[in-house]
Structure formats: structure tokens, C-alpha cells
Tab-separated table of C-alpha atoms in Angstrom:
chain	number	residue	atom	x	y	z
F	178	UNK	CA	16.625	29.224	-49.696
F	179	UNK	CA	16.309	32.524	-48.085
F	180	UNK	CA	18.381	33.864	-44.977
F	181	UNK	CA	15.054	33.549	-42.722
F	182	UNK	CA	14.251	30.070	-43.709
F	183	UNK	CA	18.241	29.310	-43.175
F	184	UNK	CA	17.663	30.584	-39.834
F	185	UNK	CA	14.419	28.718	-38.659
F	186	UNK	CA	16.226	25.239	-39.841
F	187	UNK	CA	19.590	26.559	-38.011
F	188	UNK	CA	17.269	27.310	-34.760
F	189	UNK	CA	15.094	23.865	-35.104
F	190	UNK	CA	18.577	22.043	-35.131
F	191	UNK	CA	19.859	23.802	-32.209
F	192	UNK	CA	16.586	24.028	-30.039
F	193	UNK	CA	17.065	19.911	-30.585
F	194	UNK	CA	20.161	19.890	-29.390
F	195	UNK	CA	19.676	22.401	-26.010
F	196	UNK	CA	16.656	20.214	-25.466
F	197	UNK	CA	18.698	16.654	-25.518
F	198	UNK	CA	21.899	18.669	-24.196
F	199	UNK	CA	19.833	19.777	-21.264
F	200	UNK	CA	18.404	16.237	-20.616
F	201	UNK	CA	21.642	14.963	-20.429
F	202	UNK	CA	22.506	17.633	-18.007
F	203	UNK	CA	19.843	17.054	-15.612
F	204	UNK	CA	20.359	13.024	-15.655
F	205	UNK	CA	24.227	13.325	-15.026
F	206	UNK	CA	23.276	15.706	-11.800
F	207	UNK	CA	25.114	18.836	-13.109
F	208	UNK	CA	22.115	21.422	-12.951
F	209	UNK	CA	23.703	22.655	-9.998
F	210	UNK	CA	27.600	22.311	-11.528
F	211	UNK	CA	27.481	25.944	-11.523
F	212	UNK	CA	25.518	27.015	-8.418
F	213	UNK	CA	24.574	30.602	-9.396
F	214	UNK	CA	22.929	32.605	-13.339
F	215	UNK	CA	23.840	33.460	-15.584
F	216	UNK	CA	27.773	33.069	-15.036
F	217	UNK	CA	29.732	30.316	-12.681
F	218	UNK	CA	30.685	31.524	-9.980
F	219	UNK	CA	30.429	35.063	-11.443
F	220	UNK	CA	32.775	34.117	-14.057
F	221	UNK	CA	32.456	33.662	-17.570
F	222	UNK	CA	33.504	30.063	-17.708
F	223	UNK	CA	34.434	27.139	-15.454
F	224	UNK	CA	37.642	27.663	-16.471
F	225	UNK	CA	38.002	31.187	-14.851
F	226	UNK	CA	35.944	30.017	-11.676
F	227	UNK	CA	38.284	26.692	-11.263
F	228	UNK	CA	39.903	27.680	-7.872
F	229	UNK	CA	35.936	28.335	-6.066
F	230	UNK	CA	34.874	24.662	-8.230
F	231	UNK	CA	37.840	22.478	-6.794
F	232	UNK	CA	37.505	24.141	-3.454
F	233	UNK	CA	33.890	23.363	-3.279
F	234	UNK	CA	34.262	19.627	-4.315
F	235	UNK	CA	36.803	19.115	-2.246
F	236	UNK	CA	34.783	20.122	0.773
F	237	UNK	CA	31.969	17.820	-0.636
F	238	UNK	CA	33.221	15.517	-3.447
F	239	UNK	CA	30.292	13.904	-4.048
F	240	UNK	CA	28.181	17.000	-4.031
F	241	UNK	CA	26.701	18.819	-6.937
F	242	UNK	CA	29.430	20.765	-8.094
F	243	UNK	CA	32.792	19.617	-9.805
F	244	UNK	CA	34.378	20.964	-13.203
F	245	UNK	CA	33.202	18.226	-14.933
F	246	UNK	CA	29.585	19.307	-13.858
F	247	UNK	CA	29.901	23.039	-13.713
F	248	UNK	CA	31.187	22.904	-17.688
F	249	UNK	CA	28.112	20.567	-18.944
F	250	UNK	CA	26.201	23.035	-17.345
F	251	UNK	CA	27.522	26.098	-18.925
F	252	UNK	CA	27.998	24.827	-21.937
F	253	UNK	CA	24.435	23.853	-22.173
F	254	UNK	CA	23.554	27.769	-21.049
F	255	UNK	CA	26.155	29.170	-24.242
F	256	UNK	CA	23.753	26.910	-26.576
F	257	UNK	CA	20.676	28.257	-24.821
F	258	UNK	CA	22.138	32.021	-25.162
F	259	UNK	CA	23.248	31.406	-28.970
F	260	UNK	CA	19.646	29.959	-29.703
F	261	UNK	CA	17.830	32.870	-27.919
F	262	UNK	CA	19.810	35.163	-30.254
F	263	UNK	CA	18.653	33.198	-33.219
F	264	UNK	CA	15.287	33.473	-32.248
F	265	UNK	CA	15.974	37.155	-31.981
F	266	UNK	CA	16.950	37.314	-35.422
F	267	UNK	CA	14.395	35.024	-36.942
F	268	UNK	CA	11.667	37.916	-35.335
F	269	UNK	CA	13.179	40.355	-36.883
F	270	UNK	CA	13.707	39.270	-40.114
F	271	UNK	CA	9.483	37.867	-39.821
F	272	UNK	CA	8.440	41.477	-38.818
F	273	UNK	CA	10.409	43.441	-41.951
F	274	UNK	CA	8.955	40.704	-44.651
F	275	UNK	CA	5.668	40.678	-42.736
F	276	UNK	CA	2.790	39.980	-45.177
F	277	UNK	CA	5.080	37.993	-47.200
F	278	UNK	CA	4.492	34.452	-48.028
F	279	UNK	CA	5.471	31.589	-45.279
F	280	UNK	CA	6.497	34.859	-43.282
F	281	UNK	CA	4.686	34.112	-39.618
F	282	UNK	CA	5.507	37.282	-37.608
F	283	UNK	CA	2.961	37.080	-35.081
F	284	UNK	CA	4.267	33.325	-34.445
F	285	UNK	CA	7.719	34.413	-34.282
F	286	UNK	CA	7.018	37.364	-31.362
F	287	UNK	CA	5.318	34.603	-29.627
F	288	UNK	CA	8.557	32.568	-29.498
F	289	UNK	CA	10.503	35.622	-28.553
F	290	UNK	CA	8.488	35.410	-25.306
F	291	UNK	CA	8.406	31.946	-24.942
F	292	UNK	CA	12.386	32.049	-24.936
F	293	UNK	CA	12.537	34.794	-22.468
F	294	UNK	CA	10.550	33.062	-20.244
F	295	UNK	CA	12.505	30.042	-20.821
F	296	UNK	CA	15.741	31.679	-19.684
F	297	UNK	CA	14.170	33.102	-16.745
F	298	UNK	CA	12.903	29.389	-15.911
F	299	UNK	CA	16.503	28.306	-16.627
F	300	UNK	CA	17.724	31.192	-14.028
F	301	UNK	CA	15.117	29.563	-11.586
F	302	UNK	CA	16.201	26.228	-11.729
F	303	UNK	CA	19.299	26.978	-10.468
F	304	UNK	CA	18.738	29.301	-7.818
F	305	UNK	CA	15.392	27.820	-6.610
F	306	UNK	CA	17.866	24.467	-6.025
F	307	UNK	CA	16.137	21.940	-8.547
F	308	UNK	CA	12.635	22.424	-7.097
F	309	UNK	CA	10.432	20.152	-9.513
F	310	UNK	CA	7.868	22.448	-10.800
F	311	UNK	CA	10.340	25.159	-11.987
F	312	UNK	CA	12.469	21.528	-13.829
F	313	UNK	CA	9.448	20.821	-15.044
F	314	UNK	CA	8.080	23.871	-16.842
F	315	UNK	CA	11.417	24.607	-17.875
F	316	UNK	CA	11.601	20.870	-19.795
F	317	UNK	CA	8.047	22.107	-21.368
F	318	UNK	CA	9.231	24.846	-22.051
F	319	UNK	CA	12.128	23.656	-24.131
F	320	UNK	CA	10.027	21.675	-25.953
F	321	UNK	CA	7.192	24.302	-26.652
F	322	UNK	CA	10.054	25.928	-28.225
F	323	UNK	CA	10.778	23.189	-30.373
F	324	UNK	CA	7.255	22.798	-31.644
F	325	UNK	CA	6.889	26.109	-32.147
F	326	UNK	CA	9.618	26.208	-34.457
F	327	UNK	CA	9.125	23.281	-35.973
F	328	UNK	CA	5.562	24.813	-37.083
F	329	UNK	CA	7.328	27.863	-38.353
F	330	UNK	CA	9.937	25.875	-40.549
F	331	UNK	CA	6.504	23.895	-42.169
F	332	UNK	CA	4.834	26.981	-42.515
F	333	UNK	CA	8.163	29.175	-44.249
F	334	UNK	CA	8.575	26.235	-46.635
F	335	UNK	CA	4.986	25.980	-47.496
F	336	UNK	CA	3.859	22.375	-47.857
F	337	UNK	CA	1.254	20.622	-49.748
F	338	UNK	CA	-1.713	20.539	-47.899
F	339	UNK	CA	-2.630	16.735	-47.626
F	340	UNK	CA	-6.520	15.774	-48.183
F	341	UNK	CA	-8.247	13.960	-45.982
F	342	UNK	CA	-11.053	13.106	-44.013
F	343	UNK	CA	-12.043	15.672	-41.135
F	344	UNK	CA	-11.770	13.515	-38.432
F	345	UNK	CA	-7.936	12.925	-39.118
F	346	UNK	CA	-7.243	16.029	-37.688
F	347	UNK	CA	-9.529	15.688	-34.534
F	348	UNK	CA	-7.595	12.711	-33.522
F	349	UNK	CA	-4.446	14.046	-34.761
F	350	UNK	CA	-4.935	17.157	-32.087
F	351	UNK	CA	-6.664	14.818	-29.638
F	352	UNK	CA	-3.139	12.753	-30.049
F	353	UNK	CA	-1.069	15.934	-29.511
F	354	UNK	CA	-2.552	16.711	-26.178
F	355	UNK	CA	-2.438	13.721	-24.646
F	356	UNK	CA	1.253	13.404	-25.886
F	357	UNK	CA	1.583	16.863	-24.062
F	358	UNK	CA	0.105	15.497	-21.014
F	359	UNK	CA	2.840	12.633	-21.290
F	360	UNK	CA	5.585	14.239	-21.538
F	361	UNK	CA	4.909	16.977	-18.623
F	362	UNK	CA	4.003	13.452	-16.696
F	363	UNK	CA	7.794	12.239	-18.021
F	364	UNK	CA	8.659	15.249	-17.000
F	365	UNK	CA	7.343	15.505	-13.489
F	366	UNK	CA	8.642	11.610	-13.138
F	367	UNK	CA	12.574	12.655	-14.161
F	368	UNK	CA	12.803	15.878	-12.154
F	369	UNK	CA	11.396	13.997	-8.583
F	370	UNK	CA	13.886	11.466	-9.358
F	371	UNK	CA	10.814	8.692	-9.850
F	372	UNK	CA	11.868	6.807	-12.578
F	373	UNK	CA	13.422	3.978	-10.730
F	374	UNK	CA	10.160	3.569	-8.187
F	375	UNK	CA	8.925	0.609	-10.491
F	376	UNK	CA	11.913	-1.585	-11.408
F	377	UNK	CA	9.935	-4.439	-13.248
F	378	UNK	CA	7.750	-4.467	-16.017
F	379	UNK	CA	4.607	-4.297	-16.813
F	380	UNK	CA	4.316	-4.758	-13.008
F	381	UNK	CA	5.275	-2.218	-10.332
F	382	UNK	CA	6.565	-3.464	-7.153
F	383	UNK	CA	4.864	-6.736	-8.297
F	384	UNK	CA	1.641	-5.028	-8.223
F	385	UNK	CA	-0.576	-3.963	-11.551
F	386	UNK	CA	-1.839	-1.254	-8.395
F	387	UNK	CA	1.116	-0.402	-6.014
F	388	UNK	CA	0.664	0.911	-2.916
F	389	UNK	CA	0.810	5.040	-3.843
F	390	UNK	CA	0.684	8.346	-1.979
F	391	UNK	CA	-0.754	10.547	-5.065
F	392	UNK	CA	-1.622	14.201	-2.208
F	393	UNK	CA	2.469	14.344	-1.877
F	394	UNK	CA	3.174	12.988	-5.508
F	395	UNK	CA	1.452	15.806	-7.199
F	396	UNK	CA	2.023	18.944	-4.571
F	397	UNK	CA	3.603	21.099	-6.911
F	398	UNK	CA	4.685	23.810	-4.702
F	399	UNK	CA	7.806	22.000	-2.654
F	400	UNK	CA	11.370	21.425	-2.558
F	401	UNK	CA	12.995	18.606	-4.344
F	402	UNK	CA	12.666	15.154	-1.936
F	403	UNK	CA	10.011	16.908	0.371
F	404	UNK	CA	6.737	16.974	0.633
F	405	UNK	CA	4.706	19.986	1.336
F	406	UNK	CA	5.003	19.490	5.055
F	407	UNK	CA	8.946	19.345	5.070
F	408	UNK	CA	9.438	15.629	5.409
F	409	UNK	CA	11.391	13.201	3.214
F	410	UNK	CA	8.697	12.330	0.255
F	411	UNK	CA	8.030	8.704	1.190
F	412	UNK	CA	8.138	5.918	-2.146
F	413	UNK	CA	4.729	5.607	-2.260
F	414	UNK	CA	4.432	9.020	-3.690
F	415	UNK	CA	7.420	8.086	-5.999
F	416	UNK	CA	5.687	5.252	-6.685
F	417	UNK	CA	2.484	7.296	-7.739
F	418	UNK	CA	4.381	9.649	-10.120
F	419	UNK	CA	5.945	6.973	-11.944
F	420	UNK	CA	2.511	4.848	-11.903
F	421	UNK	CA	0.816	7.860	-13.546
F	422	UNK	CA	3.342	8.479	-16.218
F	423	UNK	CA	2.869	4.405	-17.419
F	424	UNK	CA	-1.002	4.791	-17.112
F	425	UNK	CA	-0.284	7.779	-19.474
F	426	UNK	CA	1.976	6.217	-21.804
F	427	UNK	CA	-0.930	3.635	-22.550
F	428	UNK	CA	-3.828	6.066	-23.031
F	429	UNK	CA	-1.150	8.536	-25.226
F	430	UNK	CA	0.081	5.606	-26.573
F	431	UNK	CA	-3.063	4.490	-27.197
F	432	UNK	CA	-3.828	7.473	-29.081
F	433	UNK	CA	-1.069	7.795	-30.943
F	434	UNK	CA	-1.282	3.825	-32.449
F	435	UNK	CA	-4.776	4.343	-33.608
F	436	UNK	CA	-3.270	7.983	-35.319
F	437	UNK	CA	-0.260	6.161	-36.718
F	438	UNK	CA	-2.738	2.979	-38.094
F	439	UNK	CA	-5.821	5.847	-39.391
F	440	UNK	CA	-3.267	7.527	-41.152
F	441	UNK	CA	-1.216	4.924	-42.677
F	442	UNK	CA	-4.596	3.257	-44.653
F	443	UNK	CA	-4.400	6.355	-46.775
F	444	UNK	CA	-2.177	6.828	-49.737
F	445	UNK	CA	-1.450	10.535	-49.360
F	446	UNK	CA	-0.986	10.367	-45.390
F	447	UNK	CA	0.921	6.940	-45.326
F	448	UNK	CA	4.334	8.866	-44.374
F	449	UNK	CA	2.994	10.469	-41.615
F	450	UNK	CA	1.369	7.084	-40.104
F	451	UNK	CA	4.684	5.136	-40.828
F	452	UNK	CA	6.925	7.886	-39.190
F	453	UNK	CA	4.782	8.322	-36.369
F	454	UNK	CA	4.394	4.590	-35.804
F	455	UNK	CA	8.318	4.213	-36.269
F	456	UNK	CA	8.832	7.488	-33.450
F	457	UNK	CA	6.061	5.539	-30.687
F	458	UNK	CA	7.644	2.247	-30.859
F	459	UNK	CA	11.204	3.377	-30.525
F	460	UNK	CA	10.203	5.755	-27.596
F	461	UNK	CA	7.850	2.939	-26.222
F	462	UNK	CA	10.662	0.670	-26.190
F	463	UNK	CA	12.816	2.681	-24.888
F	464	UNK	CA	10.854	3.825	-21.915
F	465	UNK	CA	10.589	-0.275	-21.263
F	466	UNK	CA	14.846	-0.460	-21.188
F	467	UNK	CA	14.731	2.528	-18.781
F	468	UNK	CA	12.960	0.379	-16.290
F	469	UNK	CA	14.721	-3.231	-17.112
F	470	UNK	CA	18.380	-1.649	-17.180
F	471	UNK	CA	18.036	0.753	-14.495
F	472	UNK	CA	17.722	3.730	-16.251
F	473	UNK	CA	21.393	3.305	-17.921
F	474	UNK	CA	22.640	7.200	-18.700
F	475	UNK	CA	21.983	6.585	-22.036
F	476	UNK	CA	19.404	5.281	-22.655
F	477	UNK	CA	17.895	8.127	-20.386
F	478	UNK	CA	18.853	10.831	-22.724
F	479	UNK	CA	17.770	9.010	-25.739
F	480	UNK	CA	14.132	9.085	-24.231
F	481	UNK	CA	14.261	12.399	-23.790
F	482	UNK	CA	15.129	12.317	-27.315
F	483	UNK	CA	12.701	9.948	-28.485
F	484	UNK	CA	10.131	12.641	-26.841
F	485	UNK	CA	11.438	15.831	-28.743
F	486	UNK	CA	11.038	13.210	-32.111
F	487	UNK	CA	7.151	12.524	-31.290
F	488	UNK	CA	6.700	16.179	-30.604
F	489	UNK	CA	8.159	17.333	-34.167
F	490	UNK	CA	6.475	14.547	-36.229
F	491	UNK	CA	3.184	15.234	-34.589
F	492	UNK	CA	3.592	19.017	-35.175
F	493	UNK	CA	4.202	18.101	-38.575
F	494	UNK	CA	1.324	15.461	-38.854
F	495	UNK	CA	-1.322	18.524	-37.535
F	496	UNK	CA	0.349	21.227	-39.998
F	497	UNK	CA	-0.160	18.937	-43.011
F	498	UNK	CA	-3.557	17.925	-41.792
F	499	UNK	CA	-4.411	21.291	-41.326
F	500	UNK	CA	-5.424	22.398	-44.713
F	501	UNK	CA	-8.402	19.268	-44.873
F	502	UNK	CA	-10.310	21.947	-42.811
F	503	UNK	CA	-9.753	24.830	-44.412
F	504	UNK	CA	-12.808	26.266	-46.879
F	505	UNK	CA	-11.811	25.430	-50.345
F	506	UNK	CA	-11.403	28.961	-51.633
F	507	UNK	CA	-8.429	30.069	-48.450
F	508	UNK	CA	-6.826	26.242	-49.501
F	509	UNK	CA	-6.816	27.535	-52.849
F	510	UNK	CA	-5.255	31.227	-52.040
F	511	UNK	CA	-2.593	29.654	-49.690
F	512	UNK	CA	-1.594	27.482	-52.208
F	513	UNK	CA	-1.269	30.052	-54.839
F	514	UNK	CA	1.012	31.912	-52.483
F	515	UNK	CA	2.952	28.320	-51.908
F	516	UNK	CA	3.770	28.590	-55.266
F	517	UNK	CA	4.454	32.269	-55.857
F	518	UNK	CA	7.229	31.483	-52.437
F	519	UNK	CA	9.073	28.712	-53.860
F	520	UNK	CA	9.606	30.690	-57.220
F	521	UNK	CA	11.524	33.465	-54.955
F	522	UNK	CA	13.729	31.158	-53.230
């Protein structure tokens, strides 16, 4: 295996990892455990900002910041930093072995720029105080990152195309988007603090229709708790944000089951259907527990999780896929260079 394949698996691992990492660092209300970018308290480390933490929580104990808090967040921004190196390295090595086979450079400058907007989303977050659009993007943006190199570890290693029928991959992108969709709706739901709005299930409020304020639920442009106006954001817009993210589980979901059940009636695309239909019931189920349990910490990050697992199995559903639409004579040339790859490595 070469150095730059080495590096894409290294980075796919560790983008996995920032993106669960991070989850968990939002849910356990540490985003603001350091309360200024890129260091804490203009130190390097909680540990040489201690004095300004303690004195902080001990003005406000139950506020944002503690050492407990301010070290989940910066260790969460050393991962980020180490991965944005990686990424750094994996474009370099992609532009000196450009035209090479599996080599992606294009791709790979893309994700340069995706990371630096990423950090600078990251910097946001914390000095724009949580506001929910800047959360949000910056949750997308972790996982754009993930799918993007999750596509360049396919396309380095050079898979066998798998054969099938046209359509597959119309639903299979159709699938993707609405997954998309989802997750910035999962997203929106976790950063405006909406997930416990509904408490039973399938019902909200005891209502298939609750009472919602859907203007205030989807202002983008305010603080966190406000509406655009300045008030306290009243439950009914709660209520609408996490109504809208179950509505789009079903019609993602819905998606996503008749992907899984297409797929698995074929012999050569059964492993994608079965790990697909594996990845939606576990996050399906989970997303239930959320709402029955309370939204235990756990479980919390696990869906989080769950999402970053549909996102790299449908990436790799649509890579394989990919090569059913290609004109027989550029299948035939890619696969040639498959072949001429894996006798280098």
C-alpha cells in the first residue's frame, strides 16, 4: 500500500473520529469550554489557562465553562488541527503523482478548501456563541469532509465497478440527497436544542400534527434560543424543527429501504443492500431511543454516529454504482488502469 493511500485511510479514520468527538462535544455543552480560537484562554492548553477556567466557573458553576469542558473542547480542536494537516499532505502527495492511477488531485484541492472553511466555521462557532446556523454548517461540514474522503479512499484503491441496471444509481443519488437533507434537518434539530420537543413516539405531544411555529423554527439568521425578533423561541417552533426532522426521516428513510431492498435482489449488489439496510435500521432505532429515553448522552452520540455510517456506505454504494453508467470503452480503460495500480502497490 502506498504512503498516499496510507494517508487517505489514516484521514477517513480520524475525520470519523473529529466528527463523533465533536458530537459528543456539542451534546455534553462544552463548545463554549474554551470561550475564545484557536487557543483557551490564549493558552495552549486548559492546563496552562486553569487559574482564568476555575475562576470563571466559580463565578458561574453551572455555566459553560469548567476544565472538564474547556479540555473536551480542545482536545477535539488538536484532532481537527492534526486532520487538517493530513489533508495537507494527502494534496500534496495527489498533485506530485497527478495523472497517476487512483491519484484524484483535483478532489483532494477541493478538500483542502473544504477543511479551511471548516476551521473557520469551527472559529465561528465559538465566537459567534453557538448561533445555530454557523453549528449547523459546521456539522455538514464535518461530514462533507468525511464523504469526500471516503470517495477518495474508493477511488485510490480502485474497485470493481459493479453492473447493474441504470436506474440503481438514480435512486442511489436520489437516496443520497434526501439523506443530506436529513441530516442538515438532524442537524438543525441538535444545535436549537429540539430534540426533546416530542417526548413520545410516533406521536408528538399526543398529536400526529402538533401545534408548530415553522416562520421562527427555520429563521436561520438568529441567536441560539431567540427568534429573529429577540424573544425567547416559543416550543411550538421547537416543536416544528423536531416535527420536520421525523417527517424527513420517513421520506429519507423511505428512500433509503426501497435502495437497501432494489439492491439486495441482485447478486453482485447484495452487500451494498444488506449494509445499507443494517446502517438505516440501527440509526432508525436509535433515533426512536433518543425520544423514549430522553435523549440519554449516549445514545445521542451514537446517532450522530449512526449518521456518519449512512453517509460512508452510501458514498460507497454511488462510487460502485458509478461505473453502470459509464460508456463501455472509459469502463474498460479505468479498469485497465485498476489493474496496472494494484500491481504497483
Amino acid at each position: 500500500m502506498t504512503a498516499y493511500r496510507r494517508l487517505i485511510l489514516l484521514a477517513l479514520a480520524l475525520t470519523t473520529l473529529v466528527v463523533v468527538f465533536g458530537a459528543y462535544v456539542r451534546l455534553s455543552d462544552a463548545g463554549l469550554g474554551c470561550p475564545d480560537w484557536p487557543g483557551c484562554y490564549g493558552q495552549l492548553s486548559p492546563h496552562h489557562a486553569a487559574d482564568e477556567i476555575l475562576e470563571t466557573h466559580a463565578v458561574d458553576p453551572h455555566g459553560p465553562v469548567s476544565l472538564p469542558k474547556a479540555w473536551k473542547e480542545m482536545i477535539h480542536r488538536y484532532l481537527a488541527a492534526s486532520l487538517g494537516l493530513l489533508i495537507l499532505a494527502i494534496a500534496f502527495l495527489a498533485w506530485r503523482r497527478r495523472g497517476a492511477p487512483g491519484v484524484a488531485p483535483g478532489l483532494a484541492a477541493a478538500l483542502v478548501g473544504v477543511v479551511i472553511f471548516q476551521g473557520l466555521l469551527g472559529k465561528w462557532t465559538v465566537t459567534l456563541l453557538l448561533k445555530p446556523a454557523i453549528v449547523t454548517a459546521h456539522l455538514i461540514g464535518g461530514l462533507t469532509t468525511l464523504a469526500l474522503l471516503a470517495w477518495l479512499a474508493l477511488h485510490a484503491h480502485a474497485p470493481a465497478r459493479t453492473e447493474s441496471p441504470r436506474r440503481y444509481l438514480a435512486l442511489a443519488r436520489t437516496a443520497f440527497i434526501l439523506l443530506a437533507l436529513q441530516i442538515a434537518l438532524g442537524g438543525w434539530t441538535s444545535t436549537n436544542y429540539a430534540a426533546l420537543a416530542c417526548t413520545d413516539f410516533p406521536s408528538c405531544q399526543g398529536s400526529l400534527w402538533p401545534p408548530a411555529d415553522y416562520a421562527n423554527a427555520f429563521h436561520v439568521l438568529r441567536e441560539l434560543g431567540m427568534t429573529a425578533d429577540g424573544d425567547a423561541l416559543p416550543l411550538a417552533a421547537l416543536t416544528a424543527i423536531h416535527w420536520s426532522h421525523r417527517v424527513g426521516a420517513a421520506l429519507a428513510g423511505t428512500a433509503l429501504l426501497a435502495l437497501g431492498a432494489a439492491l439486495l435482489r441482485r447478486a453482485g449488489t447484495r452487500r451494498f443492500g444488506a449494509a445499507l439496510l443494517v446502517a438505516l435500521a440501527v440509526q432508525l432505532a436509535l433515533g426512536v431511543a433518543n425520544v423514549l429515553l430522553s435523549l440519554p448522552l449516549p445514545l445521542a452520540v451514537a446517532h450522530n454516529a449512526g449518521a456518519a455510517a449512512l453517509v460512508i456506505v452510501m458514498v460507497w454504494i454511488n462510487h460502485g454504482l458509478r461505473g453502470a453508467c459509464l460508456p463501455a470503452p472509459v469502463a474498460q480503460r479505468r479498469a485497465g488502469h485498476a489493474g496496472r495500480e494494484n500491481s504497483y502497490a
